[in-house]
Amino acid sequence: MNNVTERTEDGPRMREAAKMVQIVYIIYLAGLIIPIAHLVGVIIAYINRGDGAPWAETHFRYQIRSFWIFFLYCVIGSLLVFVGIGFLIILAAYIWFIIRCAKGLKLHAREEPVPDPATWLW
């Protein structure tokens, strides 16, 4: 009886976490227009980490790493703006970030885990 209760409690919680995966990707993409949204997205990912199915957990890790790597690229690009290549680095970072979000949304739609959430590529 206890296992049945746990399953019904985990079901809605896991569905909610799966929905939050999608919401974080959408917030990240909205962050292309409203930069503070990236920060909101990563906070949501940190809050929901540990609450979902194993496939959703790989997405949360992927989202958190995406934010911090994107942030690093943007800081480096900002420092190199005065040298002349900073804008290219920032542009490349935005393209990289969009590709990661698109890949994540595609995998989320199929409820598949991110194959390598620790990668720096896509």
PDB file of C-alpha atoms in Angstrom:
ATOM      1  CA  MET A   1       0.000   0.000   0.000  1.00  0.00           C
ATOM      2  CA  ASN A   2       2.818   2.367   0.836  1.00  0.00           C
ATOM      3  CA  ASN A   3       4.405   1.878  -2.606  1.00  0.00           C
ATOM      4  CA  VAL A   4       1.146   2.820  -4.312  1.00  0.00           C
ATOM      5  CA  THR A   5       0.946   6.004  -2.248  1.00  0.00           C
ATOM      6  CA  GLU A   6       4.527   6.892  -3.149  1.00  0.00           C
ATOM      7  CA  ARG A   7       3.869   6.342  -6.850  1.00  0.00           C
ATOM      8  CA  THR A   8       0.809   8.581  -6.908  1.00  0.00           C
ATOM      9  CA  GLU A   9       2.709  11.281  -5.024  1.00  0.00           C
ATOM     10  CA  ASP A  10       5.699  10.970  -7.358  1.00  0.00           C
ATOM     11  CA  GLY A  11       3.549  11.041 -10.497  1.00  0.00           C
ATOM     12  CA  PRO A  12       2.313  14.639 -10.254  1.00  0.00           C
ATOM     13  CA  ARG A  13       5.643  15.842  -8.882  1.00  0.00           C
ATOM     14  CA  MET A  14       7.520  14.239 -11.769  1.00  0.00           C
ATOM     15  CA  ARG A  15       5.062  15.632 -14.326  1.00  0.00           C
ATOM     16  CA  GLU A  16       5.485  19.068 -12.798  1.00  0.00           C
ATOM     17  CA  ALA A  17       9.276  18.775 -12.992  1.00  0.00           C
ATOM     18  CA  ALA A  18       9.020  17.673 -16.638  1.00  0.00           C
ATOM     19  CA  LYS A  19       6.877  20.735 -17.360  1.00  0.00           C
ATOM     20  CA  MET A  20       9.422  22.931 -15.592  1.00  0.00           C
ATOM     21  CA  VAL A  21      12.134  21.593 -17.919  1.00  0.00           C
ATOM     22  CA  GLN A  22      10.160  22.949 -20.858  1.00  0.00           C
ATOM     23  CA  ILE A  23       9.451  26.243 -19.097  1.00  0.00           C
ATOM     24  CA  VAL A  24      13.150  26.798 -18.367  1.00  0.00           C
ATOM     25  CA  TYR A  25      14.041  26.297 -22.042  1.00  0.00           C
ATOM     26  CA  ILE A  26      11.338  28.791 -23.036  1.00  0.00           C
ATOM     27  CA  ILE A  27      12.540  31.291 -20.425  1.00  0.00           C
ATOM     28  CA  TYR A  28      16.096  30.878 -21.720  1.00  0.00           C
ATOM     29  CA  LEU A  29      14.925  31.679 -25.245  1.00  0.00           C
ATOM     30  CA  ALA A  30      12.951  34.659 -23.924  1.00  0.00           C
ATOM     31  CA  GLY A  31      16.224  35.755 -22.381  1.00  0.00           C
ATOM     32  CA  LEU A  32      17.449  36.606 -25.851  1.00  0.00           C
ATOM     33  CA  ILE A  33      15.083  39.591 -25.657  1.00  0.00           C
ATOM     34  CA  ILE A  34      14.930  40.101 -21.875  1.00  0.00           C
ATOM     35  CA  PRO A  35      18.420  39.290 -20.498  1.00  0.00           C
ATOM     36  CA  ILE A  36      17.327  38.971 -16.855  1.00  0.00           C
ATOM     37  CA  ALA A  37      15.187  35.993 -17.889  1.00  0.00           C
ATOM     38  CA  HIS A  38      18.313  33.819 -18.096  1.00  0.00           C
ATOM     39  CA  LEU A  39      18.834  34.336 -14.381  1.00  0.00           C
ATOM     40  CA  VAL A  40      15.198  33.452 -13.642  1.00  0.00           C
ATOM     41  CA  GLY A  41      15.569  30.290 -15.748  1.00  0.00           C
ATOM     42  CA  VAL A  42      18.663  29.046 -13.961  1.00  0.00           C
ATOM     43  CA  ILE A  43      17.063  29.706 -10.557  1.00  0.00           C
ATOM     44  CA  ILE A  44      14.035  27.639 -11.583  1.00  0.00           C
ATOM     45  CA  ALA A  45      16.353  24.857 -12.795  1.00  0.00           C
ATOM     46  CA  TYR A  46      18.232  24.857  -9.480  1.00  0.00           C
ATOM     47  CA  ILE A  47      14.976  24.810  -7.479  1.00  0.00           C
ATOM     48  CA  ASN A  48      13.501  21.891  -9.455  1.00  0.00           C
ATOM     49  CA  ARG A  49      16.678  19.832  -9.627  1.00  0.00           C
ATOM     50  CA  GLY A  50      16.139  16.541  -7.811  1.00  0.00           C
ATOM     51  CA  ASP A  51      12.351  16.499  -8.159  1.00  0.00           C
ATOM     52  CA  GLY A  52      11.869  14.853 -11.541  1.00  0.00           C
ATOM     53  CA  ALA A  53      12.279  11.634 -13.429  1.00  0.00           C
ATOM     54  CA  PRO A  54      15.867  10.654 -14.292  1.00  0.00           C
ATOM     55  CA  TRP A  55      15.468  11.911 -17.877  1.00  0.00           C
ATOM     56  CA  ALA A  56      14.296  15.318 -16.581  1.00  0.00           C
ATOM     57  CA  GLU A  57      17.239  15.507 -14.191  1.00  0.00           C
ATOM     58  CA  THR A  58      19.641  15.345 -17.140  1.00  0.00           C
ATOM     59  CA  HIS A  59      17.831  18.351 -18.609  1.00  0.00           C
ATOM     60  CA  PHE A  60      18.145  20.360 -15.400  1.00  0.00           C
ATOM     61  CA  ARG A  61      21.872  19.652 -15.288  1.00  0.00           C
ATOM     62  CA  TYR A  62      22.175  20.570 -18.965  1.00  0.00           C
ATOM     63  CA  GLN A  63      20.251  23.813 -18.399  1.00  0.00           C
ATOM     64  CA  ILE A  64      22.329  24.834 -15.402  1.00  0.00           C
ATOM     65  CA  ARG A  65      25.580  24.132 -17.232  1.00  0.00           C
ATOM     66  CA  SER A  66      24.280  25.939 -20.307  1.00  0.00           C
ATOM     67  CA  PHE A  67      23.643  29.061 -18.248  1.00  0.00           C
ATOM     68  CA  TRP A  68      27.071  29.096 -16.611  1.00  0.00           C
ATOM     69  CA  ILE A  69      28.985  28.318 -19.808  1.00  0.00           C
ATOM     70  CA  PHE A  70      26.973  30.975 -21.684  1.00  0.00           C
ATOM     71  CA  PHE A  71      27.708  33.436 -18.879  1.00  0.00           C
ATOM     72  CA  LEU A  72      31.426  32.629 -19.088  1.00  0.00           C
ATOM     73  CA  TYR A  73      31.471  33.113 -22.865  1.00  0.00           C
ATOM     74  CA  CYS A  74      29.675  36.446 -22.532  1.00  0.00           C
ATOM     75  CA  VAL A  75      32.090  37.679 -19.858  1.00  0.00           C
ATOM     76  CA  ILE A  76      35.076  36.702 -22.001  1.00  0.00           C
ATOM     77  CA  GLY A  77      33.450  38.333 -25.023  1.00  0.00           C
ATOM     78  CA  SER A  78      32.751  41.503 -23.039  1.00  0.00           C
ATOM     79  CA  LEU A  79      36.363  41.712 -21.933  1.00  0.00           C
ATOM     80  CA  LEU A  80      37.563  41.246 -25.509  1.00  0.00           C
ATOM     81  CA  VAL A  81      35.201  43.784 -27.086  1.00  0.00           C
ATOM     82  CA  PHE A  82      37.989  46.351 -26.921  1.00  0.00           C
ATOM     83  CA  VAL A  83      40.303  44.058 -28.874  1.00  0.00           C
ATOM     84  CA  GLY A  84      37.716  43.664 -31.601  1.00  0.00           C
ATOM     85  CA  ILE A  85      36.804  39.985 -31.357  1.00  0.00           C
ATOM     86  CA  GLY A  86      34.499  40.280 -28.367  1.00  0.00           C
ATOM     87  CA  PHE A  87      31.390  40.846 -30.465  1.00  0.00           C
ATOM     88  CA  LEU A  88      32.124  37.688 -32.435  1.00  0.00           C
ATOM     89  CA  ILE A  89      32.547  35.683 -29.240  1.00  0.00           C
ATOM     90  CA  ILE A  90      29.259  37.023 -27.845  1.00  0.00           C
ATOM     91  CA  LEU A  91      27.477  36.293 -31.146  1.00  0.00           C
ATOM     92  CA  ALA A  92      28.887  32.758 -31.161  1.00  0.00           C
ATOM     93  CA  ALA A  93      27.771  32.330 -27.526  1.00  0.00           C
ATOM     94  CA  TYR A  94      24.203  33.329 -28.404  1.00  0.00           C
ATOM     95  CA  ILE A  95      24.125  30.942 -31.370  1.00  0.00           C
ATOM     96  CA  TRP A  96      25.540  28.164 -29.194  1.00  0.00           C
ATOM     97  CA  PHE A  97      22.917  28.877 -26.506  1.00  0.00           C
ATOM     98  CA  ILE A  98      20.035  28.833 -28.996  1.00  0.00           C
ATOM     99  CA  ILE A  99      21.214  25.497 -30.403  1.00  0.00           C
ATOM    100  CA  ARG A 100      21.417  23.995 -26.904  1.00  0.00           C
ATOM    101  CA  CYS A 101      17.899  25.189 -26.086  1.00  0.00           C
ATOM    102  CA  ALA A 102      16.528  23.835 -29.373  1.00  0.00           C
ATOM    103  CA  LYS A 103      18.222  20.479 -28.771  1.00  0.00           C
ATOM    104  CA  GLY A 104      16.891  20.375 -25.216  1.00  0.00           C
ATOM    105  CA  LEU A 105      13.332  21.167 -26.326  1.00  0.00           C
ATOM    106  CA  LYS A 106      13.525  18.460 -28.973  1.00  0.00           C
ATOM    107  CA  LEU A 107      14.683  15.864 -26.455  1.00  0.00           C
ATOM    108  CA  HIS A 108      12.105  17.055 -23.920  1.00  0.00           C
ATOM    109  CA  ALA A 109       9.283  16.613 -26.432  1.00  0.00           C
ATOM    110  CA  ARG A 110      10.285  12.945 -26.749  1.00  0.00           C
ATOM    111  CA  GLU A 111      10.881  12.633 -22.991  1.00  0.00           C
ATOM    112  CA  GLU A 112      14.442  11.549 -23.675  1.00  0.00           C
ATOM    113  CA  PRO A 113      17.425  12.358 -21.462  1.00  0.00           C
ATOM    114  CA  VAL A 114      20.214  14.607 -22.644  1.00  0.00           C
ATOM    115  CA  PRO A 115      22.893  12.110 -23.784  1.00  0.00           C
ATOM    116  CA  ASP A 116      25.791  14.028 -22.233  1.00  0.00           C
ATOM    117  CA  PRO A 117      24.563  16.877 -19.999  1.00  0.00           C
ATOM    118  CA  ALA A 118      28.144  17.748 -19.023  1.00  0.00           C
ATOM    119  CA  THR A 119      29.264  18.551 -22.564  1.00  0.00           C
ATOM    120  CA  TRP A 120      30.461  22.003 -23.566  1.00  0.00           C
ATOM    121  CA  LEU A 121      29.208  21.449 -27.100  1.00  0.00           C
ATOM    122  CA  TRP A 122      25.576  20.842 -28.050  1.00  0.00           C
TER     123      TRP A 122
END
